[in-house]
Short mmCIF file of C-alpha atoms and ligand atoms in Angstrom, two decimals:
data_model
loop_
_atom_site.label_atom_id
_atom_site.label_comp_id
_atom_site.label_asym_id
_atom_site.label_seq_id
_atom_site.Cartn_x
_atom_site.Cartn_y
_atom_site.Cartn_z
CA MET X 30 62.47 22.42 -59.17
CA TYR X 31 62.84 23.19 -55.11
CA GLY X 32 60.36 25.73 -54.92
CA ILE X 33 57.63 23.62 -56.36
CA LEU X 34 58.58 20.43 -54.53
CA ALA X 35 58.65 22.43 -51.35
CA HIS X 36 55.10 23.74 -52.43
CA MET X 37 53.74 20.68 -53.50
CA ASN X 38 55.34 19.06 -50.23
CA THR X 39 52.85 21.44 -47.53
CA TRP X 40 49.65 21.50 -50.18
CA ARG X 41 50.17 17.69 -50.22
CA ALA X 42 50.35 17.27 -46.64
CA LYS X 43 47.46 19.72 -45.61
CA ALA X 44 45.31 17.58 -48.30
CA GLU X 45 46.57 14.53 -47.28
CA ALA X 46 45.99 15.12 -43.66
CA VAL X 47 42.43 16.12 -44.43
CA SER X 48 41.55 12.93 -46.53
CA GLN X 49 43.31 10.70 -44.16
CA SER X 50 40.95 11.87 -40.84
CA ILE X 51 37.97 11.58 -42.89
CA LEU X 52 38.94 7.84 -44.05
CA ILE X 53 40.16 7.41 -39.78
CA ARG X 54 36.86 8.86 -39.03
CA SER X 55 34.95 6.94 -41.20
CA LEU X 56 36.71 3.81 -39.96
CA SER X 57 36.15 4.42 -36.19
CA LEU X 58 32.24 5.17 -36.75
CA LEU X 59 32.51 2.07 -38.41
CA ILE X 60 33.83 -0.03 -35.97
CA VAL X 61 32.37 1.33 -32.96
CA ILE X 62 28.93 0.74 -34.60
CA MET X 63 29.49 -2.65 -35.83
CA ALA X 64 30.97 -3.29 -32.17
CA ALA X 65 27.89 -2.02 -30.67
CA LEU X 66 25.48 -3.84 -32.99
CA MET X 67 27.58 -7.42 -32.20
CA LEU X 68 27.40 -6.61 -28.65
CA SER X 69 23.55 -5.86 -28.48
CA SER X 70 22.70 -8.59 -31.09
CA CYS X 71 24.85 -11.31 -28.18
CA ARG X 72 22.83 -9.95 -25.37
CA ASP X 73 19.75 -10.68 -27.02
CA GLU X 74 20.80 -14.38 -27.09
CA GLU X 75 21.68 -14.64 -23.28
CA SER X 76 18.72 -15.59 -22.15
CA SER X 77 18.97 -19.07 -21.78
CA MET X 78 14.99 -19.95 -22.67
CA PRO X 79 14.23 -21.41 -25.92
CA THR X 80 13.57 -18.49 -28.11
CA TYR X 81 11.33 -18.50 -31.70
CA THR X 82 11.36 -15.46 -33.75
CA VAL X 83 7.74 -14.80 -35.24
CA ALA X 84 6.75 -12.52 -38.13
CA MET X 85 4.25 -10.55 -37.98
CA GLU X 86 2.34 -7.01 -39.80
CA ALA X 87 1.36 -4.95 -37.11
CA THR X 88 -1.23 -3.23 -38.43
CA PHE X 89 -3.92 -5.24 -37.61
CA PRO X 90 -5.70 -4.79 -34.54
CA PRO X 91 -7.03 -6.36 -32.42
CA TYR X 92 -4.96 -9.30 -33.60
CA GLU X 93 -1.45 -7.37 -33.58
CA PHE X 94 -0.95 -3.45 -33.14
CA TYR X 95 1.29 -1.37 -31.26
CA GLN X 96 0.03 0.17 -28.13
CA GLY X 97 2.89 2.79 -27.57
CA THR X 98 6.04 1.17 -28.72
CA GLU X 99 5.05 -2.08 -28.35
CA ILE X 100 3.48 -4.68 -30.64
CA VAL X 101 0.17 -6.30 -28.31
CA GLY X 102 -3.24 -8.27 -29.36
CA ILE X 103 -4.72 -11.69 -29.65
CA ASP X 104 -1.61 -13.24 -31.66
CA VAL X 105 0.78 -11.66 -29.47
CA ASP X 106 -1.36 -12.81 -25.97
CA ILE X 107 -1.82 -16.06 -27.20
CA LEU X 108 1.93 -16.58 -27.82
CA ASN X 109 2.58 -15.41 -24.46
CA GLU X 110 0.40 -17.92 -23.30
CA ILE X 111 1.89 -20.52 -25.21
CA GLY X 112 5.15 -19.81 -24.03
CA ARG X 113 4.05 -19.42 -20.72
CA ARG X 114 3.11 -23.11 -20.61
CA ASN X 115 6.17 -24.33 -22.47
CA ASN X 116 8.93 -22.35 -20.64
CA VAL X 117 9.99 -20.74 -24.37
CA GLN X 118 9.76 -17.47 -25.54
CA PHE X 119 8.66 -15.69 -28.75
CA LYS X 120 10.55 -12.38 -30.21
CA LEU X 121 8.31 -10.86 -32.47
CA GLU X 122 9.60 -9.11 -35.79
CA ASP X 123 6.76 -6.70 -37.36
CA MET X 124 7.28 -7.13 -41.34
CA ALA X 125 5.50 -6.04 -44.78
CA PHE X 126 2.65 -8.77 -44.55
CA ASP X 127 3.98 -9.70 -48.07
CA SER X 128 7.30 -10.84 -46.79
CA ILE X 129 5.48 -12.80 -44.35
CA ILE X 130 5.36 -16.24 -45.87
CA THR X 131 8.72 -15.96 -47.29
CA ALA X 132 10.55 -15.27 -44.13
CA VAL X 133 9.06 -18.63 -42.53
CA GLN X 134 9.90 -20.22 -45.56
CA THR X 135 13.41 -19.71 -46.10
CA GLY X 136 13.62 -20.10 -42.32
CA LYS X 137 14.44 -16.38 -41.47
CA VAL X 138 11.41 -16.56 -38.74
CA ASP X 139 9.87 -19.95 -36.67
CA LEU X 140 6.84 -18.89 -36.72
CA VAL X 141 4.07 -16.60 -38.82
CA ALA X 142 0.91 -15.48 -36.15
CA SER X 143 -0.43 -12.61 -37.86
CA GLY X 144 -4.32 -13.03 -38.22
CA LEU X 145 -2.93 -15.12 -41.30
CA THR X 146 -5.77 -17.03 -43.03
CA VAL X 147 -5.81 -20.47 -44.14
CA THR X 148 -5.64 -21.24 -47.58
CA GLU X 149 -4.88 -24.15 -50.54
CA ASP X 150 -1.89 -22.13 -51.74
CA ARG X 151 -0.21 -20.98 -48.76
CA LYS X 152 -0.43 -24.99 -47.63
CA ARG X 153 1.61 -25.51 -50.47
CA GLN X 154 4.52 -23.14 -49.00
CA VAL X 155 3.90 -23.72 -45.28
CA ASP X 156 2.52 -25.88 -42.49
CA PHE X 157 -0.18 -24.52 -40.75
CA THR X 158 -1.11 -25.40 -36.93
CA ARG X 159 -4.54 -25.57 -35.85
CA SER X 160 -7.49 -22.43 -36.47
CA TYR X 161 -7.85 -20.73 -33.65
CA SER X 162 -10.23 -17.85 -34.93
CA GLY X 163 -12.98 -17.80 -37.38
CA ALA X 164 -13.34 -14.70 -39.66
CA ARG X 165 -14.58 -12.78 -42.78
CA GLN X 166 -13.39 -10.53 -45.43
CA VAL X 167 -16.01 -8.04 -45.53
CA ILE X 168 -16.41 -4.98 -47.76
CA ILE X 169 -15.84 -1.11 -46.33
CA VAL X 170 -17.43 1.86 -48.03
CA PRO X 171 -18.41 5.35 -47.46
CA GLU X 172 -21.34 6.50 -46.16
CA GLY X 173 -24.35 6.35 -48.48
CA SER X 174 -22.42 4.83 -51.24
CA PRO X 175 -24.18 2.58 -54.15
CA ILE X 176 -22.44 -0.07 -53.25
CA LYS X 177 -24.48 -2.49 -51.45
CA GLY X 178 -22.70 -6.28 -51.97
CA PRO X 179 -19.82 -7.95 -53.82
CA GLU X 180 -21.91 -8.04 -56.64
CA ASP X 181 -21.50 -4.35 -57.45
CA LEU X 182 -17.31 -4.72 -57.08
CA ALA X 183 -16.99 -5.49 -60.42
CA ASN X 184 -16.17 -2.25 -62.14
CA VAL X 185 -15.47 0.17 -58.79
CA ARG X 186 -12.25 0.86 -57.62
CA VAL X 187 -11.72 -1.34 -54.63
CA GLY X 188 -8.23 -1.35 -52.62
CA VAL X 189 -6.95 -4.57 -50.70
CA GLN X 190 -3.98 -5.40 -48.74
CA HIS X 191 -1.39 -6.82 -51.11
CA GLY X 192 -0.42 -10.89 -50.71
CA SER X 193 -3.27 -11.17 -48.19
CA SER X 194 -6.34 -13.56 -48.64
CA GLY X 195 -8.61 -10.47 -49.14
CA ASP X 196 -6.80 -9.94 -52.65
CA THR X 197 -6.29 -13.19 -53.89
CA HIS X 198 -9.67 -13.67 -53.71
CA VAL X 199 -10.94 -10.72 -55.17
CA THR X 200 -8.67 -10.85 -57.95
CA GLU X 201 -9.66 -14.31 -58.52
CA HIS X 202 -13.59 -14.11 -58.19
CA ILE X 203 -14.33 -10.13 -58.17
CA CYS X 204 -11.90 -7.78 -60.03
CA SER X 205 -8.90 -8.60 -61.53
CA ASN X 206 -7.06 -5.76 -60.59
CA PRO X 207 -7.48 -3.91 -57.28
CA GLU X 208 -5.56 -1.27 -55.91
CA ARG X 209 -3.03 -2.95 -53.56
CA PHE X 210 -1.84 -1.47 -50.18
CA THR X 211 0.78 -2.42 -48.28
CA ASN X 212 -1.60 -2.96 -44.88
CA GLY X 213 -5.40 -2.74 -44.81
CA ALA X 214 -4.97 1.02 -42.85
CA LEU X 215 -3.51 2.27 -45.74
CA ALA X 216 -5.82 1.36 -47.73
CA ILE X 217 -8.56 2.74 -45.90
CA SER X 218 -7.24 6.43 -45.75
CA ALA X 219 -6.99 5.85 -49.31
CA MET X 220 -10.93 5.44 -49.67
CA SER X 221 -10.94 8.29 -46.76
CA ALA X 222 -9.43 10.66 -48.99
CA GLY X 223 -11.72 9.89 -51.96
CA LYS X 224 -8.98 7.80 -53.75
CA LEU X 225 -11.44 4.25 -53.62
CA ASP X 226 -14.82 3.24 -53.89
CA ALA X 227 -14.63 -0.05 -51.69
CA VAL X 228 -11.87 -1.91 -49.39
CA VAL X 229 -12.03 -5.36 -48.71
CA LEU X 230 -10.41 -6.38 -45.43
CA ASP X 231 -10.78 -9.16 -42.78
CA ASN X 232 -13.71 -8.12 -40.09
CA ALA X 233 -11.61 -7.01 -36.86
CA PRO X 234 -9.39 -5.19 -38.05
CA ALA X 235 -12.27 -3.30 -40.38
CA GLU X 236 -13.98 -3.14 -37.35
CA ASN X 237 -11.53 -1.09 -35.31
CA HIS X 238 -10.66 1.14 -38.60
CA VAL X 239 -14.14 2.07 -39.16
CA ALA X 240 -14.45 3.06 -35.50
CA GLY X 241 -11.13 5.47 -36.04
CA SER X 242 -12.23 7.25 -39.16
CA ARG X 243 -15.37 8.78 -40.11
CA GLY X 244 -18.00 8.23 -42.50
CA LEU X 245 -17.14 4.84 -43.27
CA ILE X 246 -19.32 1.52 -43.00
CA ILE X 247 -19.16 -1.71 -43.02
CA LEU X 248 -21.42 -3.92 -45.19
CA PRO X 249 -23.77 -6.73 -43.98
CA THR X 250 -22.60 -9.22 -46.23
CA PRO X 251 -19.12 -10.79 -46.01
CA VAL X 252 -16.86 -11.76 -49.18
CA VAL X 253 -15.98 -14.64 -47.81
CA GLU X 254 -15.74 -17.05 -44.58
CA GLU X 255 -11.82 -17.48 -43.64
CA LYS X 256 -9.91 -19.77 -40.36
CA TYR X 257 -6.96 -18.16 -39.02
CA ALA X 258 -4.36 -20.16 -38.16
CA MET X 259 -0.13 -19.66 -37.46
CA ALA X 260 2.44 -21.12 -40.05
CA LEU X 261 5.69 -22.94 -39.75
CA GLN X 262 8.46 -23.71 -42.26
CA LYS X 263 7.54 -27.39 -43.92
CA GLY X 264 8.18 -30.29 -41.28
CA ASN X 265 9.11 -28.47 -38.42
CA THR X 266 7.15 -30.79 -36.42
CA GLU X 267 8.50 -30.26 -32.89
CA LEU X 268 7.36 -26.85 -32.95
CA LEU X 269 4.24 -27.47 -34.87
CA ASN X 270 2.86 -30.07 -31.73
CA MET X 271 3.92 -27.82 -29.10
CA ILE X 272 1.81 -24.93 -30.22
CA ASN X 273 -1.00 -27.37 -31.35
CA ALA X 274 -1.20 -28.96 -28.20
CA SER X 275 -1.29 -26.02 -26.24
CA LEU X 276 -4.15 -24.38 -28.69
CA ASP X 277 -5.74 -27.54 -28.10
CA ALA X 278 -5.66 -27.31 -24.18
CA MET X 279 -6.19 -23.19 -24.05
CA GLU X 280 -9.09 -24.10 -25.98
CA ALA X 281 -10.48 -26.92 -23.60
CA ASP X 282 -9.82 -24.28 -20.34
CA GLY X 283 -11.53 -21.21 -22.02
CA THR X 284 -8.33 -19.38 -22.36
CA LEU X 285 -8.51 -18.89 -25.77
CA ALA X 286 -11.75 -17.79 -25.77
CA ALA X 287 -11.36 -15.12 -23.04
CA ILE X 288 -8.31 -13.89 -25.03
CA ILE X 289 -10.38 -13.41 -27.82
CA GLU X 290 -13.31 -12.09 -26.35
CA LYS X 291 -11.10 -9.33 -23.96
CA ARG X 292 -9.51 -8.02 -27.12
CA MET X 293 -11.96 -7.46 -29.19
CA ARG X 294 -14.46 -5.80 -26.60
CA GLU X 295 -11.93 -3.25 -26.85
CA ASN X 296 -11.34 -3.36 -30.20
CA THR X 297 -12.82 -0.35 -31.07
CA PRO X 298 -10.97 2.84 -30.27
CA GLU X 299 -12.65 6.27 -29.06
CA MET X 300 -13.46 8.91 -31.62
CA ASN X 301 -12.46 12.40 -30.97
CA GLN X 302 -14.49 15.44 -30.86
CA GLU X 303 -14.61 16.92 -34.48
CA ALA X 304 -13.45 20.80 -34.34
CA ASP X 305 -15.44 23.17 -36.06
CA THR X 306 -12.31 25.05 -37.78
CA ALA X 307 -9.89 24.06 -40.56
CA PHE X 308 -7.44 25.36 -38.37
CA GLY X 309 -8.94 23.83 -34.95
CA ARG X 310 -9.01 20.27 -37.33
CA LEU X 311 -5.21 20.49 -38.30
CA MET X 312 -4.65 20.59 -34.45
CA ASP X 313 -6.78 18.08 -33.76
CA ASP X 314 -4.93 16.06 -35.81
CA PHE X 315 -1.62 17.24 -34.89
CA HIS X 316 -2.13 16.37 -31.34
CA VAL X 317 -3.62 12.68 -32.34
CA ASP X 318 -0.60 11.97 -34.79
CA PHE X 319 2.45 12.92 -32.62
CA VAL X 320 1.66 14.17 -28.81
CA LYS X 321 -1.31 11.22 -27.91
CA ASN X 322 0.30 7.68 -26.77
CA GLU X 323 3.52 9.42 -27.31
CA ARG X 324 3.40 8.84 -31.23
CA TRP X 325 6.62 11.28 -32.04
CA ARG X 326 8.66 8.82 -30.19
CA TYR X 327 8.05 6.29 -33.74
CA LEU X 328 9.33 9.04 -35.45
CA ALA X 329 12.83 9.90 -33.10
CA GLU X 330 13.26 6.54 -32.49
CA GLY X 331 13.23 5.64 -36.47
CA LEU X 332 15.51 8.90 -37.00
CA LEU X 333 18.62 7.45 -34.90
CA VAL X 334 17.84 3.95 -36.78
CA THR X 335 18.21 6.23 -40.25
CA VAL X 336 21.01 8.27 -39.41
CA GLU X 337 22.80 4.79 -37.51
CA ILE X 338 22.55 2.89 -40.83
CA ALA X 339 23.23 5.98 -43.46
CA LEU X 340 26.39 7.40 -41.28
CA THR X 341 28.06 3.57 -41.20
CA ALA X 342 27.16 2.50 -44.73
CA ALA X 343 28.29 5.85 -45.71
CA ALA X 344 31.35 4.85 -43.80
CA MET X 345 31.76 1.82 -45.25
CA GLY X 346 31.32 2.82 -48.65
CA ILE X 347 33.76 5.32 -48.59
CA MET X 348 36.41 2.50 -47.89
CA LEU X 349 35.29 -0.06 -49.90
CA GLY X 350 34.55 2.32 -52.76
CA PHE X 351 38.23 3.90 -52.39
CA LEU X 352 40.14 0.18 -52.13
CA ILE X 353 38.07 -0.40 -55.45
CA ALA X 354 38.94 2.74 -57.03
CA VAL X 355 42.79 2.16 -56.25
CA VAL X 356 42.40 -1.21 -57.44
CA ARG X 357 40.30 -0.16 -61.00
CA SER X 358 43.02 3.00 -62.03
CA THR X 359 46.26 1.13 -61.11
CA ALA X 360 44.63 -1.42 -63.98
CA ASP X 361 44.02 1.27 -65.71
CA LEU X 362 47.50 3.86 -65.03
CA THR X 363 49.41 0.32 -64.96
CA GLY X 364 48.43 -2.75 -66.46
CA ARG X 365 48.71 -4.61 -62.96
CA LEU X 366 46.17 -6.08 -60.77
CA LYS X 367 44.27 -7.53 -63.33
CA VAL X 368 42.48 -10.32 -61.75
CA ALA X 369 41.28 -7.59 -58.96
CA ASP X 370 40.25 -5.55 -61.44
CA MET X 371 38.25 -8.14 -63.00
CA PHE X 372 36.33 -8.79 -59.68
CA CYS X 373 35.64 -5.04 -58.76
CA ARG X 374 34.27 -4.72 -62.69
CA LEU X 375 31.67 -7.83 -62.54
CA TYR X 376 31.27 -6.32 -58.29
CA LEU X 377 30.37 -2.93 -60.20
CA THR X 378 28.24 -4.31 -62.97
CA VAL X 379 26.20 -6.40 -60.68
CA VAL X 380 25.64 -3.91 -57.98
CA ARG X 381 25.24 -1.08 -60.41
CA GLY X 382 22.68 -2.93 -62.45
CA THR X 383 20.63 -4.03 -59.65
CA PRO X 384 17.58 -2.12 -57.51
CA VAL X 385 18.81 -1.66 -54.15
CA VAL X 386 15.65 -3.12 -52.38
CA VAL X 387 16.45 -6.10 -54.63
CA GLN X 388 19.87 -6.10 -52.93
CA LEU X 389 18.83 -5.79 -49.41
CA LEU X 390 16.08 -8.29 -49.72
CA ILE X 391 18.24 -10.64 -50.98
CA ILE X 392 20.86 -9.73 -48.21
CA TYR X 393 17.94 -10.32 -45.75
CA PHE X 394 16.55 -13.40 -47.21
CA VAL X 395 18.99 -15.24 -48.71
CA ILE X 396 22.48 -14.04 -47.89
CA PHE X 397 22.12 -13.79 -44.30
CA GLY X 398 18.86 -16.56 -44.76
CA SER X 399 19.48 -18.56 -41.64
CA VAL X 400 21.74 -16.06 -39.71
CA ASP X 401 19.94 -14.76 -36.63
CA ILE X 402 21.93 -11.20 -37.40
CA SER X 403 20.95 -7.70 -36.63
CA LYS X 404 18.35 -5.91 -38.83
CA VAL X 405 20.59 -2.82 -38.68
CA LEU X 406 23.54 -4.35 -39.50
CA VAL X 407 21.76 -6.40 -42.59
CA ALA X 408 20.78 -2.89 -44.13
CA ILE X 409 24.42 -1.05 -43.12
CA VAL X 410 26.14 -4.02 -44.99
CA ALA X 411 23.62 -3.53 -47.96
CA PHE X 412 23.71 -0.42 -48.05
CA GLY X 413 27.36 0.24 -47.65
CA LEU X 414 27.74 -2.14 -50.35
CA ASN X 415 25.85 -0.56 -52.33
CA SER X 416 27.18 2.83 -52.26
CA ALA X 417 30.99 1.46 -52.38
CA ALA X 418 30.13 0.60 -56.21
CA TYR X 419 28.67 4.41 -57.20
CA VAL X 420 31.78 6.20 -54.74
CA ALA X 421 34.30 3.93 -56.03
CA GLU X 422 33.23 4.98 -59.66
CA ILE X 423 33.11 8.57 -58.58
CA ILE X 424 36.61 8.63 -56.77
CA ARG X 425 38.31 6.49 -59.57
CA SER X 426 36.55 9.29 -62.05
CA GLY X 427 38.37 11.86 -60.05
CA ILE X 428 41.50 9.96 -59.65
CA MET X 429 41.86 9.68 -63.35
CA SER X 430 41.28 13.43 -63.72
CA VAL X 431 43.96 14.27 -62.44
CA ASP X 432 46.65 15.62 -64.79
CA ARG X 433 48.93 12.60 -65.54
CA GLY X 434 51.63 14.98 -65.15
CA GLN X 435 51.44 15.01 -61.72
CA MET X 436 51.82 10.92 -61.73
CA GLU X 437 54.93 12.01 -63.30
CA ALA X 438 56.15 14.71 -61.44
CA GLY X 439 55.93 12.21 -58.38
CA ARG X 440 57.98 9.40 -60.03
CA SER X 441 60.58 12.02 -61.36
CA LEU X 442 61.28 13.20 -57.79
CA GLY X 443 61.78 9.82 -56.73
CA LEU X 444 58.67 8.70 -55.33
CA GLY X 445 57.11 5.27 -55.86
CA TYR X 446 53.81 4.70 -57.61
CA GLY X 447 52.23 4.09 -54.37
CA THR X 448 53.44 6.91 -52.25
CA THR X 449 52.98 9.21 -55.62
CA MET X 450 48.79 8.00 -55.32
CA ARG X 451 48.43 8.09 -51.79
CA SER X 452 50.24 11.81 -51.34
CA VAL X 453 49.64 13.42 -54.64
CA ILE X 454 47.12 11.82 -56.47
CA LEU X 455 44.83 10.42 -54.23
CA PRO X 456 44.43 13.77 -52.14
CA GLN X 457 43.32 15.94 -55.48
CA ALA X 458 41.15 13.43 -56.40
CA PHE X 459 39.11 13.30 -53.12
CA LYS X 460 39.10 17.26 -53.26
CA ASN X 461 37.83 17.09 -57.07
CA VAL X 462 34.89 14.80 -56.28
CA LEU X 463 33.90 16.18 -52.77
CA PRO X 464 30.90 17.49 -54.38
CA ALA X 465 30.00 14.10 -55.71
CA LEU X 466 30.82 12.05 -53.12
CA GLY X 467 28.21 14.38 -50.78
CA ASN X 468 25.23 13.99 -53.32
CA GLU X 469 26.24 10.18 -53.40
CA PHE X 470 25.47 10.08 -49.11
CA ILE X 471 22.58 12.60 -49.53
CA VAL X 472 21.14 9.50 -52.02
CA LEU X 473 22.35 7.33 -49.77
CA LEU X 474 20.24 8.94 -46.51
CA LYS X 475 17.30 8.93 -48.49
CA GLU X 476 17.47 5.43 -50.12
CA THR X 477 17.35 3.46 -46.15
CA SER X 478 13.63 4.73 -46.49
CA ILE X 479 13.30 1.57 -47.89
CA CYS X 480 14.45 -0.47 -45.04
CA GLY X 481 10.85 -1.20 -43.90
CA TYR X 482 10.99 -3.95 -46.06
CA ILE X 483 12.56 -6.13 -43.76
CA ALA X 484 10.79 -4.45 -41.28
CA LEU X 485 13.27 -2.45 -39.60
CA GLN X 486 11.57 0.72 -38.17
CA ASP X 487 13.54 3.38 -39.64
CA LEU X 488 12.13 7.07 -40.22
CA THR X 489 9.80 6.11 -42.95
CA LYS X 490 8.22 3.25 -41.32
CA GLY X 491 7.59 4.93 -37.87
CA GLY X 492 5.56 7.50 -40.29
CA ASP X 493 4.00 4.52 -41.55
CA ILE X 494 3.31 3.34 -38.24
CA ILE X 495 1.51 6.21 -37.16
CA ARG X 496 -0.56 6.73 -40.21
CA SER X 497 -1.63 2.92 -39.43
CA GLN X 498 -3.06 3.92 -36.52
CA THR X 499 -4.34 7.31 -37.09
CA TYR X 500 -5.75 7.18 -40.57
CA ASP X 501 -4.02 10.56 -41.66
CA ALA X 502 -2.22 10.16 -43.94
CA PHE X 503 -1.23 14.13 -44.48
CA LEU X 504 0.62 15.05 -41.43
CA PRO X 505 2.85 12.20 -40.93
CA LEU X 506 3.70 11.95 -44.20
CA LEU X 507 4.92 15.76 -44.09
CA MET X 508 6.52 15.49 -40.95
CA VAL X 509 8.69 12.38 -42.13
CA ALA X 510 9.47 14.73 -45.54
CA LEU X 511 10.37 17.61 -43.27
CA ILE X 512 12.63 15.96 -41.57
CA TYR X 513 14.35 13.90 -44.17
CA LEU X 514 15.01 17.40 -45.84
CA SER X 515 16.64 18.93 -42.96
CA MET X 516 18.53 16.44 -42.46
CA VAL X 517 19.59 16.90 -46.11
CA ILE X 518 19.84 20.92 -46.15
CA LEU X 519 22.40 20.29 -43.27
CA LEU X 520 24.20 17.92 -44.68
CA SER X 521 24.70 20.31 -47.92
CA HIS X 522 26.02 23.06 -45.42
CA LEU X 523 28.25 20.53 -43.55
CA LEU X 524 29.94 19.65 -47.07
CA LYS X 525 30.26 23.17 -48.51
CA LYS X 526 32.42 24.30 -44.85
CA LEU X 527 34.16 21.09 -45.98
CA GLU X 528 34.92 22.03 -49.59
CA LEU X 529 35.72 25.69 -48.33
CA ARG X 530 38.34 24.30 -46.27
CA LEU X 531 40.19 22.47 -48.63
CA LYS X 532 40.30 25.20 -50.94
CA LYS X 533 41.88 27.24 -48.28
CA ASN X 534 44.16 24.51 -47.57
CA GLU X 535 45.49 24.79 -51.35
CA ARG X 536 45.97 28.21 -51.11
N1 LIG H 1056 -6.31 -12.61 -43.09
C1 LIG H 1056 -5.27 -12.26 -44.06
C2 LIG H 1056 -4.33 -12.61 -44.66
O1 LIG H 1056 -4.15 -13.92 -44.28
C3 LIG H 1056 -4.77 -10.92 -43.53
C4 LIG H 1056 -3.78 -11.02 -42.49
C5 LIG H 1056 -3.26 -9.70 -42.29
O2 LIG H 1056 -3.16 -8.64 -43.08
N2 LIG H 1056 -2.37 -9.98 -41.14
O3 LIG H 1056 -4.18 -12.99 -45.87
#
């Protein structure tokens, strides 16, 4: 009996030490990152100038697009000018175009300035400023295409930007089921890859895209004429009046026309010389995708965001999951904690029963709707809460798989329920479920690739930005995939080592 007890004690101490050190490290990591995020979001607010947040989708040259890691363009110039005249500043948020109206409607941002077309449908949801620019939806086709105008679009594969006025017009008047892309640039690369016959897009970005890709032309007959304006939450008259007054003044003194004219003039990017060999072309593409304009930075910075979110969310998931698992199994084993168990079950049902992207959007737009909170923090909370549900079930299955005799042995040696659970059951459970936990972390890491939905520039979004600038789908996607793959391989390797260490301790 004493022999068993002594053996159990040393093993217990080692296993306990490993699992506790993991928990403590997770906890400290979580605290450090959360504190850093809080501090950084406080610093943003320090500036005394009134600050308004503006949503835009920054793959829309020359209205808004990336130059290096900065968003520039007509809308940005106009906002800067309005800011200068009124002593206010605007904070830009690049987000998916189809989230933009929701963002301003729910008060998540104060303003939309995104080459936004005034439409009757949108007027029901938001207030528009006066219009500051005219535009038209045009048709882009490959050179030599038989498509000559809107009348030829009915039975061909047409690409549009999801949620755009072009999308609505094409769907209602031309062909009921166009192919919808998150932005026009992606539709253009799909057409360059032979997957579409035509793309309907706003004229100014269309001109930029056509200049940047080979073998595409814009048809002379437009599909529809439009006007651009900024949009605000209904009833936000103070900001509306300020912007309208500034736009009027800027029109009167010629600033508006000068901004638009300058950006339009620069709107056709120069094309690189085509290399002769396939390898030469690949090297050229590599240069344009990653080296030119330091585009590799989108991937490097995105990678940091991805790692930060995944690590912190995993730490949060493990701690919360651990707690839930203990509550659930205590209820199962002893019949205590019934109410807490009920809440935990409800939580698990809801979290595991809904897609993580929907949870992320609900947390961002609804729960933190009117709070100005760092998006990284939102993502950490969303992925942490999501992961906790899976971790809880993994750990619970581990606890339940530990032989019941262990609990009885612990109790008969005079240890209380809590001590037996903490010192005997949990360390064994932890060791048993380590592979499953590792797997959950790998899933979590890859799941963070949906962060672009709330306009976070993670690794995947970094690749998207490059694609939208260079119209090359192949290399940016390949590179993003390779980076995720390397992280997963590294992680699997570390987990294997941890497992081996635990096994060794057992002996
Ligand atoms: N003008 C189009 C619209 O409002 C597209 C705008 C955009 O993609 N930024 O729907």
